Structures are given as structure tokens and as C-alpha cells.
Amino acid sequence: MSLRKQSFAPVVRPDTRLLILGSLPGEKSLAAAQYYAHPRNAFWKLMEQVIGSDLVALDYPARLEALSRHKVGLWDSVQSAERRGSLDADMREIETADLTSLVATLPELRAVAFNGKTSEKAARPQLAQSALRLVSLPSSSPAHAAMTFEEKTRHWTKLREFLR
């Protein structure tokens, strides 16, 4: 089994206003070929609060369509890395995603949000000179247990302003 893990393709449309960047999909997500597939990852529940629409009960394609309808895109700040398991702290030989090129294809983009510190550390340097709002978020990962769901929700719901 290769230790080299690869990100998925970005999920965006030309009218994307908000791009949310994770770090690199974990083992459950990679196995399912789905963003945020771990059942304890709070991402989909947090995004329900942001867009005001049910996501958790939907199948994966319908979740992606709902995000797209609300002008939310997904990708990862790490294109690939060597990693045993799912923890960001275990990533080595990191290759960052080409965010500059992606952002150039999104004329309606207003903000990029970083789902956790690892995502931000990998992505912020590429975007620091852009006119986009860069938003730090607490990680939706179950590994980030220092903050309650309610506390995370308070941070995540600030993303609503970019979708109006």
C-alpha cells in the first residue's frame, strides 16, 4: 500500500463565491472517494448551519449539488502527501495544490475558508496577495475535539456573508 495520498478534483462552478479548503482527505474519505466521508467529521452538519439547508440526510452527489447551488466550492490545499493514517500531523513530502490557477477560473469568488490550521498553513502563502477574504476556521475533523460543535458553528456561520 502506497503512503502517497492524493487529493480529489476541486468541486467548483464559475459562479462559486466561497471556496472551502480542507487539508487532504483522510482514509475513510479516500476509500469512499468523497469529501468528508468520516461519519464523525462535522463538516456536513456545519455546512447545514451555513447554507440553511439539510445536507446530512442527502446522498453524496446531492450534497455536492446543494453546495454548488449555494455557490460553495470544495477542494484541498494539499494536492498530495505521504501519510500513514488520517492525521494531518503525519503528513510528509507535502505537495500543495495550485490554488492560484484555480482561483483565476472563479470570477465570482469572494472568499477562501481554511478548514483547520494545516489547510491554512499550506494555502495562505499562495493567496496572501489576492484581494480575496481569507477566513480561518476551526477544523471540522473529529481529531479537533478541543472545541464543541456549538463553538465551531459560531465560527463557521460567519461564512454566510459571502453567499449573499
PDB file of C-alpha atoms in Angstrom:
ATOM      1  CA  MET A   1       0.000   0.000   0.000  1.00  0.00           C
ATOM      2  CA  SER A   2       1.390   3.366  -1.015  1.00  0.00           C
ATOM      3  CA  LEU A   3       1.801   6.020   1.636  1.00  0.00           C
ATOM      4  CA  ARG A   4       1.304   8.712  -1.043  1.00  0.00           C
ATOM      5  CA  LYS A   5      -2.216  10.121  -0.752  1.00  0.00           C
ATOM      6  CA  GLN A   6      -3.813  12.246  -3.452  1.00  0.00           C
ATOM      7  CA  SER A   7      -6.499  14.924  -3.166  1.00  0.00           C
ATOM      8  CA  PHE A   8      -9.712  14.818  -5.183  1.00  0.00           C
ATOM      9  CA  ALA A   9     -10.559  17.173  -8.020  1.00  0.00           C
ATOM     10  CA  PRO A  10     -11.996  20.538  -6.990  1.00  0.00           C
ATOM     11  CA  VAL A  11     -15.778  20.816  -6.810  1.00  0.00           C
ATOM     12  CA  VAL A  12     -16.457  24.293  -8.209  1.00  0.00           C
ATOM     13  CA  ARG A  13     -18.542  26.133 -10.782  1.00  0.00           C
ATOM     14  CA  PRO A  14     -17.796  29.505 -12.405  1.00  0.00           C
ATOM     15  CA  ASP A  15     -20.312  31.154 -10.031  1.00  0.00           C
ATOM     16  CA  THR A  16     -18.614  29.826  -6.870  1.00  0.00           C
ATOM     17  CA  ARG A  17     -18.462  32.619  -4.281  1.00  0.00           C
ATOM     18  CA  LEU A  18     -16.932  30.700  -1.374  1.00  0.00           C
ATOM     19  CA  LEU A  19     -14.210  28.073  -1.632  1.00  0.00           C
ATOM     20  CA  ILE A  20     -13.649  25.868   1.403  1.00  0.00           C
ATOM     21  CA  LEU A  21     -10.265  24.191   1.567  1.00  0.00           C
ATOM     22  CA  GLY A  22      -9.551  21.109   3.628  1.00  0.00           C
ATOM     23  CA  SER A  23      -6.042  19.759   4.001  1.00  0.00           C
ATOM     24  CA  LEU A  24      -6.029  16.242   2.474  1.00  0.00           C
ATOM     25  CA  PRO A  25      -8.811  13.621   2.609  1.00  0.00           C
ATOM     26  CA  GLY A  26      -8.488  11.059   5.390  1.00  0.00           C
ATOM     27  CA  GLU A  27      -8.582   7.298   4.924  1.00  0.00           C
ATOM     28  CA  LYS A  28     -12.394   6.990   5.099  1.00  0.00           C
ATOM     29  CA  SER A  29     -12.829   9.783   2.577  1.00  0.00           C
ATOM     30  CA  LEU A  30     -10.214   8.316   0.250  1.00  0.00           C
ATOM     31  CA  ALA A  31     -11.833   4.863   0.453  1.00  0.00           C
ATOM     32  CA  ALA A  32     -15.281   6.316  -0.283  1.00  0.00           C
ATOM     33  CA  ALA A  33     -13.932   8.803  -2.867  1.00  0.00           C
ATOM     34  CA  GLN A  34     -15.947  11.503  -1.082  1.00  0.00           C
ATOM     35  CA  TYR A  35     -15.044  14.704   0.692  1.00  0.00           C
ATOM     36  CA  TYR A  36     -15.674  14.492   4.451  1.00  0.00           C
ATOM     37  CA  ALA A  37     -16.871  10.870   4.476  1.00  0.00           C
ATOM     38  CA  HIS A  38     -15.873  10.119   8.080  1.00  0.00           C
ATOM     39  CA  PRO A  39     -19.175   9.884   9.997  1.00  0.00           C
ATOM     40  CA  ARG A  40     -17.762  11.863  12.941  1.00  0.00           C
ATOM     41  CA  ASN A  41     -16.466  14.718  10.803  1.00  0.00           C
ATOM     42  CA  ALA A  42     -18.797  17.667  11.437  1.00  0.00           C
ATOM     43  CA  PHE A  43     -18.329  19.276   8.016  1.00  0.00           C
ATOM     44  CA  TRP A  44     -21.768  18.469   6.566  1.00  0.00           C
ATOM     45  CA  LYS A  45     -23.548  19.410   9.804  1.00  0.00           C
ATOM     46  CA  LEU A  46     -21.632  22.695   9.943  1.00  0.00           C
ATOM     47  CA  MET A  47     -22.454  23.462   6.322  1.00  0.00           C
ATOM     48  CA  GLU A  48     -26.132  22.842   7.053  1.00  0.00           C
ATOM     49  CA  GLN A  49     -25.882  25.732   9.508  1.00  0.00           C
ATOM     50  CA  VAL A  50     -24.107  27.917   6.938  1.00  0.00           C
ATOM     51  CA  ILE A  51     -26.469  27.404   3.996  1.00  0.00           C
ATOM     52  CA  GLY A  52     -29.660  26.776   5.980  1.00  0.00           C
ATOM     53  CA  SER A  53     -30.424  23.574   4.106  1.00  0.00           C
ATOM     54  CA  ASP A  54     -30.378  19.885   5.002  1.00  0.00           C
ATOM     55  CA  LEU A  55     -27.250  18.072   3.840  1.00  0.00           C
ATOM     56  CA  VAL A  56     -26.662  15.171   6.216  1.00  0.00           C
ATOM     57  CA  ALA A  57     -29.738  13.233   5.049  1.00  0.00           C
ATOM     58  CA  LEU A  58     -28.765  13.569   1.372  1.00  0.00           C
ATOM     59  CA  ASP A  59     -26.610  11.186  -0.621  1.00  0.00           C
ATOM     60  CA  TYR A  60     -23.176  12.454  -1.615  1.00  0.00           C
ATOM     61  CA  PRO A  61     -23.996  13.712  -5.151  1.00  0.00           C
ATOM     62  CA  ALA A  62     -26.994  15.613  -3.762  1.00  0.00           C
ATOM     63  CA  ARG A  63     -24.809  17.153  -1.041  1.00  0.00           C
ATOM     64  CA  LEU A  64     -22.369  18.424  -3.654  1.00  0.00           C
ATOM     65  CA  GLU A  65     -25.215  19.771  -5.777  1.00  0.00           C
ATOM     66  CA  ALA A  66     -26.694  21.591  -2.766  1.00  0.00           C
ATOM     67  CA  LEU A  67     -23.344  23.223  -2.027  1.00  0.00           C
ATOM     68  CA  SER A  68     -22.951  24.225  -5.672  1.00  0.00           C
ATOM     69  CA  ARG A  69     -26.471  25.682  -5.721  1.00  0.00           C
ATOM     70  CA  HIS A  70     -25.465  27.830  -2.743  1.00  0.00           C
ATOM     71  CA  LYS A  71     -22.265  28.857  -4.581  1.00  0.00           C
ATOM     72  CA  VAL A  72     -19.912  26.916  -2.290  1.00  0.00           C
ATOM     73  CA  GLY A  73     -16.928  25.044  -3.702  1.00  0.00           C
ATOM     74  CA  LEU A  74     -14.641  22.437  -2.146  1.00  0.00           C
ATOM     75  CA  TRP A  75     -11.038  21.486  -2.584  1.00  0.00           C
ATOM     76  CA  ASP A  76      -7.907  20.776  -0.572  1.00  0.00           C
ATOM     77  CA  SER A  77      -4.807  22.857  -0.018  1.00  0.00           C
ATOM     78  CA  VAL A  78      -2.605  19.748  -0.224  1.00  0.00           C
ATOM     79  CA  GLN A  79      -2.500  18.074  -3.639  1.00  0.00           C
ATOM     80  CA  SER A  80      -0.629  15.049  -2.316  1.00  0.00           C
ATOM     81  CA  ALA A  81       1.463  13.910   0.613  1.00  0.00           C
ATOM     82  CA  GLU A  82       2.901  10.826   2.200  1.00  0.00           C
ATOM     83  CA  ARG A  83       0.868   9.851   5.220  1.00  0.00           C
ATOM     84  CA  ARG A  84       0.123   6.765   7.248  1.00  0.00           C
ATOM     85  CA  GLY A  85      -3.416   7.056   8.615  1.00  0.00           C
ATOM     86  CA  SER A  86      -5.532  10.204   8.525  1.00  0.00           C
ATOM     87  CA  LEU A  87      -3.885  12.741  10.818  1.00  0.00           C
ATOM     88  CA  ASP A  88      -2.596  15.958   9.277  1.00  0.00           C
ATOM     89  CA  ALA A  89       0.332  15.883  11.687  1.00  0.00           C
ATOM     90  CA  ASP A  90       1.557  12.705   9.979  1.00  0.00           C
ATOM     91  CA  MET A  91       1.836  14.256   6.500  1.00  0.00           C
ATOM     92  CA  ARG A  92       5.283  14.317   4.940  1.00  0.00           C
ATOM     93  CA  GLU A  93       6.602  15.313   1.492  1.00  0.00           C
ATOM     94  CA  ILE A  94       3.694  17.734   1.022  1.00  0.00           C
ATOM     95  CA  GLU A  95       2.867  18.992  -2.461  1.00  0.00           C
ATOM     96  CA  THR A  96       0.472  21.942  -2.266  1.00  0.00           C
ATOM     97  CA  ALA A  97      -2.437  22.373  -4.654  1.00  0.00           C
ATOM     98  CA  ASP A  98      -2.229  25.029  -7.376  1.00  0.00           C
ATOM     99  CA  LEU A  99      -4.714  27.405  -5.787  1.00  0.00           C
ATOM    100  CA  THR A 100      -3.612  30.410  -7.806  1.00  0.00           C
ATOM    101  CA  SER A 101      -4.651  28.734 -11.064  1.00  0.00           C
ATOM    102  CA  LEU A 102      -7.975  27.536  -9.656  1.00  0.00           C
ATOM    103  CA  VAL A 103      -8.872  30.940  -8.186  1.00  0.00           C
ATOM    104  CA  ALA A 104      -8.162  32.559 -11.568  1.00  0.00           C
ATOM    105  CA  THR A 105     -11.008  30.478 -13.065  1.00  0.00           C
ATOM    106  CA  LEU A 106     -13.578  31.657 -10.495  1.00  0.00           C
ATOM    107  CA  PRO A 107     -14.658  35.223 -11.363  1.00  0.00           C
ATOM    108  CA  GLU A 108     -17.375  35.380  -8.655  1.00  0.00           C
ATOM    109  CA  LEU A 109     -15.128  34.121  -5.839  1.00  0.00           C
ATOM    110  CA  ARG A 110     -15.270  36.363  -2.756  1.00  0.00           C
ATOM    111  CA  ALA A 111     -13.588  34.300  -0.059  1.00  0.00           C
ATOM    112  CA  VAL A 112     -11.497  31.244   0.683  1.00  0.00           C
ATOM    113  CA  ALA A 113     -12.046  29.498   4.000  1.00  0.00           C
ATOM    114  CA  PHE A 114      -9.482  27.192   5.570  1.00  0.00           C
ATOM    115  CA  ASN A 115     -10.928  24.145   7.329  1.00  0.00           C
ATOM    116  CA  GLY A 116      -8.250  23.885  10.015  1.00  0.00           C
ATOM    117  CA  LYS A 117      -4.702  25.065  10.603  1.00  0.00           C
ATOM    118  CA  THR A 118      -2.975  22.589   8.277  1.00  0.00           C
ATOM    119  CA  SER A 119      -5.081  23.720   5.342  1.00  0.00           C
ATOM    120  CA  GLU A 120      -4.354  27.338   6.150  1.00  0.00           C
ATOM    121  CA  LYS A 121      -0.622  26.813   6.540  1.00  0.00           C
ATOM    122  CA  ALA A 122      -0.421  25.153   3.117  1.00  0.00           C
ATOM    123  CA  ALA A 123      -2.723  27.567   1.275  1.00  0.00           C
ATOM    124  CA  ARG A 124      -2.438  31.048   2.743  1.00  0.00           C
ATOM    125  CA  PRO A 125       1.001  31.843   1.242  1.00  0.00           C
ATOM    126  CA  GLN A 126      -0.365  31.292  -2.293  1.00  0.00           C
ATOM    127  CA  LEU A 127      -3.361  33.540  -1.697  1.00  0.00           C
ATOM    128  CA  ALA A 128      -1.869  36.218   0.556  1.00  0.00           C
ATOM    129  CA  GLN A 129      -1.562  38.776  -2.264  1.00  0.00           C
ATOM    130  CA  SER A 130      -5.060  38.217  -3.662  1.00  0.00           C
ATOM    131  CA  ALA A 131      -7.991  40.530  -2.992  1.00  0.00           C
ATOM    132  CA  LEU A 132      -9.994  37.609  -1.607  1.00  0.00           C
ATOM    133  CA  ARG A 133     -11.079  37.412   2.010  1.00  0.00           C
ATOM    134  CA  LEU A 134      -9.186  34.599   3.705  1.00  0.00           C
ATOM    135  CA  VAL A 135     -11.081  33.014   6.587  1.00  0.00           C
ATOM    136  CA  SER A 136      -9.586  30.799   9.290  1.00  0.00           C
ATOM    137  CA  LEU A 137     -11.958  28.136  10.611  1.00  0.00           C
ATOM    138  CA  PRO A 138     -11.659  25.549  13.358  1.00  0.00           C
ATOM    139  CA  SER A 139     -11.280  22.107  11.818  1.00  0.00           C
ATOM    140  CA  SER A 140     -14.431  20.054  11.316  1.00  0.00           C
ATOM    141  CA  SER A 141     -12.369  16.922  11.971  1.00  0.00           C
ATOM    142  CA  PRO A 142     -13.174  14.674  14.938  1.00  0.00           C
ATOM    143  CA  ALA A 143      -9.466  14.957  15.798  1.00  0.00           C
ATOM    144  CA  HIS A 144     -10.117  18.608  16.723  1.00  0.00           C
ATOM    145  CA  ALA A 145     -12.045  17.871  19.903  1.00  0.00           C
ATOM    146  CA  ALA A 146     -10.878  20.924  21.879  1.00  0.00           C
ATOM    147  CA  MET A 147     -13.895  22.872  20.639  1.00  0.00           C
ATOM    148  CA  THR A 148     -17.577  21.934  20.904  1.00  0.00           C
ATOM    149  CA  PHE A 149     -19.838  21.713  17.870  1.00  0.00           C
ATOM    150  CA  GLU A 150     -21.632  24.855  19.074  1.00  0.00           C
ATOM    151  CA  GLU A 151     -18.332  26.766  19.264  1.00  0.00           C
ATOM    152  CA  LYS A 152     -17.349  25.576  15.792  1.00  0.00           C
ATOM    153  CA  THR A 153     -20.776  26.590  14.479  1.00  0.00           C
ATOM    154  CA  ARG A 154     -20.284  30.164  15.704  1.00  0.00           C
ATOM    155  CA  HIS A 155     -17.136  30.420  13.572  1.00  0.00           C
ATOM    156  CA  TRP A 156     -18.482  28.606  10.536  1.00  0.00           C
ATOM    157  CA  THR A 157     -21.758  30.558  10.270  1.00  0.00           C
ATOM    158  CA  LYS A 158     -19.723  33.720   9.617  1.00  0.00           C
ATOM    159  CA  LEU A 159     -19.314  32.293   6.103  1.00  0.00           C
ATOM    160  CA  ARG A 160     -22.929  33.245   5.303  1.00  0.00           C
ATOM    161  CA  GLU A 161     -21.888  36.797   4.463  1.00  0.00           C
ATOM    162  CA  PHE A 162     -20.034  35.590   1.352  1.00  0.00           C
ATOM    163  CA  LEU A 163     -23.080  33.792  -0.039  1.00  0.00           C
ATOM    164  CA  ARG A 164     -25.492  36.734  -0.084  1.00  0.00           C
TER     165      ARG A 164
END
